[in-house]
Coordinates of C-alpha atoms in Angstrom, one line a residue:
M21 CA 0.0 0.0 0.0
D22 CA 1.2 3.5 -0.8
G23 CA 2.5 5.4 2.2
V24 CA 2.9 2.3 4.4
S25 CA 6.3 1.2 5.4
T26 CA 7.3 -2.3 4.3
G27 CA 10.1 -2.6 6.8
V28 CA 10.4 -4.4 10.1
R29 CA 8.8 -3.0 13.2
A30 CA 10.4 -4.1 16.5
A31 CA 10.4 -2.8 20.1
A32 CA 12.3 -3.6 23.3
R33 CA 11.1 -2.6 26.8
I34 CA 13.1 -2.6 30.0
V35 CA 11.9 -1.6 33.5
A36 CA 14.3 -1.7 36.5
R37 CA 13.5 -0.9 40.1
G38 CA 15.2 -1.2 43.4
D39 CA 14.5 -4.6 45.1
G40 CA 14.6 -3.3 48.6
R41 CA 17.7 -5.4 49.5
G42 CA 20.4 -3.1 47.9
G43 CA 20.0 -4.6 44.4
T44 CA 18.0 -3.9 41.2
S45 CA 15.3 -6.1 39.8
L46 CA 14.0 -6.2 36.2
P47 CA 10.3 -6.8 36.3
V48 CA 10.0 -6.0 32.6
L49 CA 12.6 -7.3 30.1
E50 CA 11.0 -7.7 26.7
G51 CA 12.3 -7.7 23.1
E52 CA 11.2 -8.8 19.7
G53 CA 12.6 -9.5 16.3
P54 CA 16.0 -7.8 15.9
L55 CA 15.8 -6.2 19.3
A56 CA 16.5 -9.1 21.7
V57 CA 17.4 -8.2 25.3
R58 CA 19.5 -10.2 27.7
R59 CA 20.3 -9.7 31.4
T60 CA 24.0 -10.2 32.1
R61 CA 25.9 -10.7 35.4
A62 CA 25.1 -7.9 37.8
S63 CA 27.7 -5.8 39.7
G64 CA 26.7 -4.7 43.2
E65 CA 23.5 -2.7 43.2
E66 CA 23.5 -2.5 39.4
A67 CA 21.5 -4.6 36.9
R68 CA 23.1 -5.0 33.5
V69 CA 21.2 -5.5 30.2
L70 CA 22.5 -6.0 26.6
L71 CA 20.7 -5.4 23.4
V72 CA 21.6 -8.3 21.1
G73 CA 21.1 -7.9 17.4
A74 CA 19.1 -11.0 16.3
M75 CA 19.0 -9.7 12.7
S76 CA 20.9 -7.3 10.5
G77 CA 19.8 -3.7 10.4
P78 CA 18.1 -1.4 10.7
L79 CA 17.4 -1.5 7.0
G80 CA 15.6 1.0 4.9
G81 CA 12.0 1.2 6.1
D82 CA 12.6 -0.4 9.5
R83 CA 11.1 1.1 12.7
F84 CA 12.9 0.2 15.9
T85 CA 12.0 1.5 19.4
V86 CA 13.8 0.9 22.7
E87 CA 12.2 2.0 26.0
A88 CA 14.0 1.8 29.3
K89 CA 12.9 3.1 32.7
A90 CA 15.0 3.2 35.9
A91 CA 12.4 3.5 38.7
D92 CA 12.9 4.3 42.4
G93 CA 16.1 2.9 43.7
A94 CA 17.3 1.3 40.4
R95 CA 20.8 1.2 39.1
L96 CA 20.6 0.1 35.4
R97 CA 23.4 -0.2 32.8
L98 CA 22.3 -0.8 29.2
G99 CA 24.7 -1.7 26.4
S100 CA 24.8 -3.7 23.2
S101 CA 26.6 -6.8 22.2
A102 CA 28.0 -5.3 18.9
A103 CA 27.9 -2.2 16.7
T104 CA 24.6 -1.3 15.0
I105 CA 25.0 -1.0 11.2
A106 CA 22.5 1.0 9.2
L107 CA 22.1 -0.6 5.8
P108 CA 20.2 0.2 2.7
G109 CA 16.9 -1.7 2.2
Q110 CA 15.0 -2.9 -0.8
T111 CA 13.3 0.5 -0.9
K112 CA 14.6 4.1 -0.7
E113 CA 12.6 4.7 2.5
E114 CA 14.8 5.7 5.5
A115 CA 14.9 3.7 8.7
R116 CA 13.9 5.1 12.1
Y117 CA 15.3 4.2 15.5
E118 CA 13.8 5.7 18.6
V119 CA 15.2 5.5 22.1
R120 CA 13.1 6.6 25.1
L121 CA 14.8 6.7 28.5
D122 CA 13.1 7.6 31.8
V123 CA 15.0 8.0 35.1
A124 CA 13.2 8.5 38.5
A125 CA 14.5 10.6 41.4
G126 CA 17.3 8.8 43.1
A127 CA 17.7 6.3 40.3
E128 CA 20.7 5.9 37.9
L129 CA 20.9 4.8 34.3
H130 CA 23.9 4.3 32.1
W131 CA 23.3 4.1 28.3
L132 CA 26.5 2.7 26.8
P133 CA 25.8 1.0 23.5
E134 CA 28.5 0.2 20.9
Q135 CA 28.9 2.4 17.8
L136 CA 26.3 3.2 15.2
I137 CA 27.8 2.8 11.7
S138 CA 26.1 4.5 8.8
A139 CA 26.9 2.3 5.7
R140 CA 26.8 3.7 2.1
G141 CA 23.4 3.9 0.6
S142 CA 21.6 3.8 4.0
G143 CA 19.2 6.4 5.5
L144 CA 18.6 6.5 9.2
T145 CA 17.0 8.9 11.6
V146 CA 17.8 8.3 15.3
T147 CA 15.7 10.1 17.9
T148 CA 16.6 9.9 21.6
R149 CA 14.3 11.4 24.2
I150 CA 15.3 11.3 27.9
R151 CA 13.2 12.3 30.9
L152 CA 14.9 12.8 34.2
A153 CA 13.3 13.5 37.5
A154 CA 15.0 16.0 39.9
G155 CA 17.8 14.0 41.6
A156 CA 18.2 11.4 38.8
R157 CA 21.6 10.3 37.6
L158 CA 22.5 9.6 34.0
V159 CA 25.5 8.6 31.9
Y160 CA 24.7 8.7 28.2
R161 CA 27.2 7.9 25.5
E162 CA 26.5 8.2 21.7
E163 CA 29.0 7.2 19.1
Q164 CA 28.5 7.4 15.3
V165 CA 30.8 6.2 12.5
L166 CA 30.2 7.6 9.0
G167 CA 30.9 4.7 6.6
R168 CA 32.7 1.4 7.0
F169 CA 36.3 1.2 6.1
G170 CA 37.0 2.9 2.8
E171 CA 33.4 3.7 1.9
E172 CA 31.3 6.9 1.9
P173 CA 28.6 7.2 4.6
G174 CA 24.9 7.0 4.2
R175 CA 22.5 9.7 5.4
L176 CA 22.3 9.9 9.2
T177 CA 20.2 12.3 11.2
S178 CA 20.5 12.2 15.0
R179 CA 18.4 14.1 17.5
L180 CA 18.9 14.1 21.3
A181 CA 16.3 15.8 23.5
V182 CA 16.7 15.7 27.3
R183 CA 14.4 17.1 29.9
L184 CA 15.2 17.4 33.6
D185 CA 12.4 18.0 36.1
G186 CA 10.1 18.9 33.3
R187 CA 12.5 21.5 31.8
P188 CA 14.7 21.3 28.7
L189 CA 18.3 20.4 29.5
L190 CA 19.6 19.7 26.0
D191 CA 18.0 19.6 22.6
Q192 CA 20.2 19.2 19.5
E193 CA 20.2 17.6 16.0
L194 CA 22.9 16.8 13.5
S195 CA 22.5 15.5 9.9
C196 CA 25.5 14.0 8.0
G197 CA 26.0 12.3 4.7
P198 CA 24.4 12.7 1.2
G199 CA 21.6 15.1 1.2
A200 CA 22.4 16.6 4.6
P201 CA 22.5 20.4 4.9
G202 CA 25.8 21.9 3.4
G203 CA 28.8 22.2 5.7
W204 CA 28.4 19.0 7.7
D205 CA 31.8 17.9 6.6
G206 CA 33.4 21.3 6.7
P207 CA 35.9 22.8 9.2
A208 CA 33.1 24.1 11.5
V209 CA 31.5 20.6 12.0
L210 CA 33.4 17.4 11.3
A211 CA 36.5 18.8 9.5
G212 CA 36.9 15.6 7.6
H213 CA 36.6 13.3 10.5
R214 CA 34.4 10.2 10.2
A215 CA 33.7 9.4 13.9
L216 CA 31.7 11.7 16.2
G217 CA 30.3 11.3 19.6
Q218 CA 29.2 12.8 22.8
L219 CA 29.0 12.0 26.5
L220 CA 26.3 13.4 28.7
V221 CA 26.7 13.1 32.5
V222 CA 23.9 14.3 34.9
R223 CA 24.6 14.3 38.6
P224 CA 23.0 16.2 41.5
E225 CA 26.5 17.1 42.8
F226 CA 27.1 19.3 39.8
V227 CA 24.6 21.8 41.2
G228 CA 27.1 22.9 43.9
A229 CA 30.3 22.1 42.0
P230 CA 29.8 22.5 38.3
V231 CA 32.5 21.3 35.9
A232 CA 34.7 23.8 34.3
A233 CA 34.7 24.1 30.5
R234 CA 37.9 23.0 28.9
P235 CA 39.3 21.4 25.7
L236 CA 40.0 17.7 25.7
G237 CA 42.8 17.5 23.2
E238 CA 42.6 18.9 19.7
C239 CA 39.1 17.7 18.7
A240 CA 37.0 17.4 21.9
A241 CA 35.6 19.7 24.5
L242 CA 33.9 19.5 27.9
C243 CA 31.2 22.0 28.7
P244 CA 28.9 22.5 31.7
L245 CA 25.2 22.7 30.9
A246 CA 22.6 25.0 32.6
G247 CA 21.7 22.3 35.1
P248 CA 23.6 19.6 37.0
A249 CA 25.1 18.2 33.9
A250 CA 28.3 18.1 31.8
L251 CA 28.5 17.5 28.0
V252 CA 31.5 16.2 26.1
T253 CA 31.5 16.4 22.3
A254 CA 34.3 14.9 20.2
V255 CA 35.2 14.0 16.6
A256 CA 38.0 11.6 15.7
P257 CA 39.4 9.8 12.6
D258 CA 38.1 6.5 13.7
A259 CA 35.9 4.7 16.3
L260 CA 38.8 3.5 18.4
R261 CA 40.2 7.0 19.0
L262 CA 36.8 8.4 19.6
R263 CA 36.2 5.8 22.4
H264 CA 39.5 6.6 23.9
V265 CA 38.6 10.2 24.3
L266 CA 35.1 9.5 25.7
D267 CA 36.3 6.9 28.1
G268 CA 39.0 9.3 29.4
A269 CA 36.4 12.0 29.9
L270 CA 34.1 9.7 31.8
R271 CA 36.9 8.7 34.1
D272 CA 37.7 12.4 34.8
L273 CA 34.0 13.0 35.6
S274 CA 33.6 10.0 37.9

């Protein structure tokens, strides 16, 4: 039918809450199709969950949704078992990947997936919406690689919108690849680099002791946000060097 996507629709849903004994339970752990979810070995109070790609994709026309909630007393770490590769599908329709994270007061969520790779000929829009209650804690890492080795990237649009206690904390969007607004690969944006990422850390302690803005090497910077948060943005020639920068920044902020 015209106007109806022919791609795969899949969703994953995770709910974590404190178990009252110093740990974190997972009353909801659901995934379907290419979005399988697996609980892994816990560490102290923290529950750990991996997204496991059961199929290739997202392909053109696919619609993926991941929802995760850290309720009262929860400590939740979410990752992925491998990089996500956006690939062209049988149609020219773009794929869409939506992430929704919700963190209650006193809860903590770490979103630390592997890289998203935009392969040649693909089209993907990623939208991440995060709701934080006052007193919530968050570590959010986002890494994108434009093209596999030796190839041009596909079209990738990424939006991150974060609200804290009902108020906007961060709202930004970037488009890269064929058809993106001019200048995305110029000196003011990527300057020829093919890996880009950011790290957002939200902690109540930053209210009284905000981080100081500073460069992190030649192609990364740490900035305080107007709230108890710090944002690291970075570009690099490849995924390995990008991860090195973001991991170092997280250690400094811990």
